[in-house]
Tab-separated table of C-alpha atoms and ligand atoms in Angstrom:
chain	number	residue	atom	x	y	z
A	1	MET	CA	102.894	144.325	134.935
A	2	PRO	CA	104.898	143.683	137.746
A	3	LEU	CA	103.403	141.234	139.668
A	4	VAL	CA	103.530	143.781	143.416
A	5	ALA	CA	103.978	147.356	142.630
A	6	ARG	CA	107.768	148.187	143.533
A	7	SER	CA	106.858	151.690	146.095
A	8	GLY	CA	108.191	154.051	143.331
A	9	SER	CA	111.964	154.762	142.619
A	10	ARG	CA	114.314	155.425	145.752
A	11	ALA	CA	117.984	155.534	144.768
A	12	MET	CA	117.744	152.568	148.152
A	13	PRO	CA	115.982	149.846	146.882
A	14	GLU	CA	114.142	148.052	150.168
A	15	LEU	CA	114.871	144.561	150.576
A	16	LYS	CA	114.053	141.621	152.364
A	17	LEU	CA	115.843	138.056	152.209
A	18	PHE	CA	114.421	135.166	152.729
A	19	VAL	CA	116.137	133.237	154.123
A	20	ALA	CA	116.432	128.982	155.651
A	21	PRO	CA	119.852	128.160	157.705
A	22	ASN	CA	122.372	125.931	155.688
A	23	THR	CA	120.222	126.323	152.544
A	24	CYS	CA	121.611	127.951	148.675
A	25	ALA	CA	120.295	132.157	150.924
A	26	ARG	CA	123.431	132.642	152.331
A	27	VAL	CA	125.405	133.371	149.405
A	28	PRO	CA	122.599	135.939	148.647
A	29	THR	CA	123.214	136.967	152.787
A	30	ILE	CA	127.287	137.144	151.384
A	31	ALA	CA	126.384	139.239	148.861
A	32	LEU	CA	124.572	141.838	150.626
A	33	GLU	CA	126.058	142.279	153.888
A	34	GLU	CA	129.788	142.292	151.247
A	35	ILE	CA	126.922	145.878	149.430
A	36	GLY	CA	126.561	146.419	152.854
A	37	ALA	CA	123.296	147.955	152.086
A	38	PRO	CA	120.271	147.560	154.885
A	39	PHE	CA	118.315	144.458	153.805
A	40	GLU	CA	116.016	142.255	156.542
A	41	THR	CA	116.265	138.266	156.049
A	42	SER	CA	112.534	136.652	156.881
A	43	LEU	CA	113.151	133.085	158.062
A	44	ILE	CA	111.297	130.493	156.343
A	45	ARG	CA	110.291	126.849	158.944
A	46	THR	CA	111.123	124.864	156.299
A	47	ALA	CA	110.628	121.689	159.609
A	48	ALA	CA	107.417	123.557	159.117
A	49	ASN	CA	107.335	123.177	155.666
A	50	GLN	CA	106.212	127.122	155.293
A	51	GLN	CA	108.097	127.045	152.086
A	52	ASN	CA	105.306	125.890	150.725
A	53	SER	CA	102.643	127.744	152.862
A	54	ALA	CA	99.971	129.358	150.959
A	55	GLU	CA	101.557	132.988	151.788
A	56	PHE	CA	104.868	132.787	151.046
A	57	LEU	CA	103.738	130.731	147.493
A	58	LYS	CA	102.333	133.762	147.417
A	59	VAL	CA	105.732	135.131	147.316
A	60	ASN	CA	107.559	132.970	145.653
A	61	PRO	CA	105.900	129.996	143.747
A	62	LYS	CA	107.741	127.289	143.406
A	63	GLY	CA	108.288	128.032	146.843
A	64	LYS	CA	111.982	127.608	147.797
A	65	VAL	CA	114.535	129.938	149.152
A	66	PRO	CA	116.393	132.660	148.747
A	67	THR	CA	113.356	134.810	147.335
A	68	LEU	CA	113.965	138.638	147.548
A	69	LEU	CA	112.054	140.999	148.076
A	70	ILE	CA	112.773	144.654	145.674
A	71	ASP	CA	110.813	147.066	147.075
A	72	GLY	CA	108.743	144.308	147.897
A	73	VAL	CA	109.237	142.572	144.488
A	74	PRO	CA	110.677	139.172	144.504
A	75	LEU	CA	113.088	138.264	141.874
A	76	THR	CA	113.805	133.738	142.499
A	77	GLU	CA	117.069	132.004	141.780
A	78	ASN	CA	120.000	132.858	142.998
A	79	VAL	CA	121.530	133.949	139.448
A	80	ALA	CA	119.546	136.205	138.241
A	81	ILE	CA	118.835	138.065	142.845
A	82	LEU	CA	123.414	137.582	142.201
A	83	SER	CA	123.835	139.276	139.236
A	84	TRP	CA	121.337	142.127	139.811
A	85	LEU	CA	122.740	142.279	143.415
A	86	ALA	CA	125.918	142.950	141.234
A	87	GLY	CA	124.192	145.546	138.624
A	88	GLN	CA	122.642	147.203	141.896
A	89	PHE	CA	125.343	147.442	143.481
A	90	PRO	CA	128.907	147.753	140.999
A	91	GLU	CA	131.365	149.935	143.684
A	92	ALA	CA	130.653	146.303	146.005
A	93	LYS	CA	132.821	144.648	142.727
A	94	LEU	CA	130.192	141.168	143.120
A	95	LEU	CA	132.332	140.605	140.432
A	96	PRO	CA	135.180	141.472	138.175
A	97	GLU	CA	134.549	144.673	136.003
A	98	VAL	CA	133.717	143.460	132.381
A	99	SER	CA	133.001	145.149	128.984
A	100	ASP	CA	133.275	142.742	126.412
A	101	PRO	CA	129.158	141.052	126.828
A	102	LEU	CA	131.057	137.763	126.048
A	103	GLU	CA	133.183	138.331	129.520
A	104	LYS	CA	129.997	139.383	130.751
A	105	VAL	CA	128.471	136.451	129.913
A	106	MET	CA	130.826	133.262	130.592
A	107	GLN	CA	130.432	135.008	134.812
A	108	THR	CA	127.045	134.530	133.783
A	109	ALA	CA	127.721	130.931	132.948
A	110	ASP	CA	129.584	130.773	136.214
A	111	LEU	CA	126.547	131.054	138.045
A	112	ALA	CA	124.698	128.988	136.545
A	113	PHE	CA	128.177	126.003	136.786
A	114	PHE	CA	127.166	126.812	140.783
A	115	ALA	CA	123.307	126.783	140.556
A	116	GLY	CA	122.622	124.771	138.500
A	117	THR	CA	125.689	122.092	138.049
A	118	VAL	CA	126.982	121.586	141.342
A	119	HIS	CA	123.848	122.622	143.544
A	120	PRO	CA	121.575	119.674	142.264
A	121	VAL	CA	124.773	117.276	143.153
A	122	VAL	CA	124.734	119.104	147.016
A	123	THR	CA	121.384	118.067	147.733
A	124	ARG	CA	121.540	114.822	146.210
A	125	ILE	CA	124.635	115.059	149.218
A	126	ALA	CA	122.954	117.070	151.863
A	127	MET	CA	119.684	115.426	151.436
A	128	PRO	CA	119.822	112.129	149.557
A	129	MET	CA	115.864	111.631	151.379
A	130	LYS	CA	115.057	114.245	148.981
A	131	MET	CA	116.075	112.127	145.873
A	132	ILE	CA	114.076	108.433	147.953
A	133	PRO	CA	111.939	108.632	150.768
A	134	ASP	CA	113.809	105.742	151.966
A	135	ALA	CA	116.699	107.881	154.131
A	136	PRO	CA	118.537	104.677	154.823
A	137	LEU	CA	118.295	104.049	151.435
A	138	SER	CA	119.068	107.539	150.165
A	139	PHE	CA	122.373	107.182	152.205
A	140	GLU	CA	123.406	103.724	151.055
A	141	ILE	CA	122.819	104.339	146.838
A	142	VAL	CA	122.335	108.307	146.131
A	143	ARG	CA	124.959	110.047	148.381
A	144	PRO	CA	127.931	107.838	147.767
A	145	LYS	CA	126.985	108.444	143.575
A	146	ALA	CA	127.010	112.266	144.569
A	147	VAL	CA	130.252	111.689	146.115
A	148	GLU	CA	131.867	110.389	143.745
A	149	GLU	CA	130.432	113.617	141.012
A	150	MET	CA	131.072	115.956	143.540
A	151	ARG	CA	134.506	114.638	143.406
A	152	LYS	CA	135.244	115.333	139.423
A	153	ILE	CA	134.148	118.818	140.113
A	154	MET	CA	135.925	120.222	143.802
A	155	LYS	CA	138.587	118.977	141.372
A	156	MET	CA	137.957	121.027	138.822
A	157	ILE	CA	137.598	123.571	141.410
A	158	ASN	CA	140.698	123.106	142.878
A	159	ALA	CA	142.787	123.417	140.235
A	160	ARG	CA	140.977	126.575	138.903
A	161	LEU	CA	141.364	127.997	142.914
A	162	GLU	CA	145.753	127.397	141.708
A	163	ASP	CA	146.121	130.844	139.759
A	164	GLY	CA	145.062	132.352	142.536
A	165	PRO	CA	143.148	132.296	145.734
A	166	TRP	CA	139.351	133.821	144.706
A	167	TRP	CA	137.857	131.395	141.001
A	168	TYR	CA	138.598	134.884	139.038
A	169	GLY	CA	141.809	134.872	140.426
A	170	ASP	CA	143.139	137.442	143.112
A	171	HIS	CA	139.047	139.556	142.378
A	172	TRP	CA	136.951	137.820	145.047
A	173	SER	CA	133.803	137.742	144.015
A	174	VAL	CA	130.191	136.615	144.929
A	175	VAL	CA	131.186	133.269	142.648
A	176	ASP	CA	133.138	132.458	146.014
A	177	GLY	CA	130.605	132.789	148.379
A	178	TYR	CA	128.465	130.199	145.943
A	179	LEU	CA	131.525	127.741	146.528
A	180	PHE	CA	132.215	128.399	150.604
A	181	TRP	CA	128.185	127.775	151.009
A	182	VAL	CA	128.958	124.431	148.228
A	183	TRP	CA	131.174	123.307	150.527
A	184	GLY	CA	130.222	124.173	154.109
A	185	ARG	CA	127.544	122.148	153.203
A	186	ILE	CA	129.041	118.908	151.465
A	187	THR	CA	132.300	118.990	154.752
A	188	GLY	CA	129.443	119.666	157.145
A	189	VAL	CA	127.769	116.196	156.088
A	190	GLY	CA	131.685	114.423	155.864
A	191	PHE	CA	133.043	114.989	152.485
A	192	ASP	CA	136.547	114.326	152.398
A	193	VAL	CA	138.953	117.211	151.986
A	194	GLU	CA	142.185	116.226	152.384
A	195	ALA	CA	142.449	116.350	147.602
A	196	PHE	CA	142.082	119.452	147.600
A	197	PRO	CA	143.633	121.371	149.208
A	198	ASN	CA	143.171	124.778	147.800
A	199	ILE	CA	139.064	125.586	148.463
A	200	GLN	CA	140.689	124.308	152.055
A	201	ARG	CA	142.435	127.229	151.862
A	202	HIS	CA	139.782	129.477	149.988
A	203	HIS	CA	136.929	128.311	152.559
A	204	ALA	CA	139.272	129.211	155.269
A	205	MET	CA	139.700	132.667	153.743
A	206	MET	CA	136.324	133.471	152.696
A	207	GLU	CA	136.151	132.317	157.051
A	208	LEU	CA	137.963	135.951	157.555
A	209	ARG	CA	136.288	137.475	155.575
A	210	PRO	CA	133.887	140.550	157.947
A	211	ALA	CA	130.712	140.058	155.809
A	212	VAL	CA	130.945	135.892	155.330
A	213	GLN	CA	131.410	136.729	159.641
A	214	ARG	CA	128.320	139.179	159.781
A	215	ALA	CA	126.453	136.626	157.656
A	216	MET	CA	126.710	133.359	159.424
A	217	ALA	CA	125.405	134.994	162.932
A	218	ARG	CA	122.546	135.767	160.852
A	219	GLU	CA	122.625	132.114	160.690
A	220	ALA	CA	122.871	131.648	163.813
A	221	GLU	CA	120.471	134.465	165.061
A	222	ASN	CA	118.416	132.161	163.184
A	223	ILE	CA	119.455	128.262	164.743
A	224	GLU	CA	118.579	129.399	167.171
A	225	ILE	CA	115.243	130.270	166.784
A	226	LEU	CA	114.955	127.302	165.122
A	227	LYS	CA	115.870	125.269	168.362
A	228	ARG	CA	114.036	126.375	170.471
A	229	GLU	CA	110.552	126.401	168.519
A	230	ASP	CA	112.174	122.585	168.100
A	231	LEU	CA	112.349	123.148	164.595
A	232	TYR	CA	115.742	122.816	163.692
A	233	MET	CA	117.247	119.515	161.024
A	234	ALA	CA	120.555	119.694	161.908
A	235	PRO	CA	122.882	118.335	158.459
A	236	ARG	CA	123.139	114.444	158.323
B	1	LIG	N1	117.199	127.586	141.472
B	1	LIG	C1	117.386	127.915	142.501
B	1	LIG	C2	116.831	127.091	143.742
B	1	LIG	C3	116.822	127.612	144.896
B	1	LIG	C4	116.909	126.466	146.297
B	1	LIG	O1	116.075	124.577	145.686
B	1	LIG	N2	116.556	126.362	147.350
B	1	LIG	C5	116.142	125.284	148.551
B	1	LIG	C6	117.689	125.387	149.535
B	1	LIG	S1	118.708	125.544	148.702
B	1	LIG	C7	114.755	125.138	148.957
B	1	LIG	O2	113.898	126.150	149.201
B	1	LIG	N3	114.457	123.842	149.634
B	1	LIG	C8	113.092	124.234	149.963
B	1	LIG	C9	112.203	122.998	149.800
B	1	LIG	O3	112.509	122.445	148.598
B	1	LIG	O4	112.100	122.422	149.701
B	1	LIG	C10	118.501	129.095	143.339
B	1	LIG	O5	119.474	128.755	142.655
B	1	LIG	O6	118.217	130.235	143.933
């Protein structure tokens, strides 16, 4: 039984994405912009802990963005959201078309790698105070350890990008959107880019994509709203 009744069998579902600036909600925002279907974003004010408000917890009891409402039904977890979008809008080619079930599940492994392995390291670099509430200690201990771990990850990704501009060679995919968010988030707080020229090139190419520019413009609008409300937490 769905938690929320779906409003019929329209060909084009009504899509609403809960987002917050600088978060991993950037990845499905890019995916939705690449698709080009109409969608709405709803800003969650994390500085006001809105993700844990009673109202939002009714939508996503995990208190996290992204959350995608599909005809009113909440879908959580980037791996699931991105996989659903790729399957629902095949013409957008968010993932390379494959017929072999093993290849398909390898794409899931790639998304899961970013969500389950890379993202927690991003959090330790970008928000170390989530691990140890004592801010000076978290920046002195948690961040450097995570940076060390991230260098290993980025070395592997940089080598992978030797064979082509994108994660899947010549085929752009939403996995590139994931890398774009990770790289932007860690370099935004000082991660050293020098040893990773292929990822720098990847990031520059991503910035040229109109869909990425539209996604970033949506985020910039939300940053302005938060600044006006004195609720913007700039990366540091
Ligand atoms: N496993 C989730 C992680 C989602 C997640 O951690 N989102 C963060 C932003 S990047 C969030 O909502 N943080 C708010 C909080 O933890 O209070 C996914 O991949 O979608």
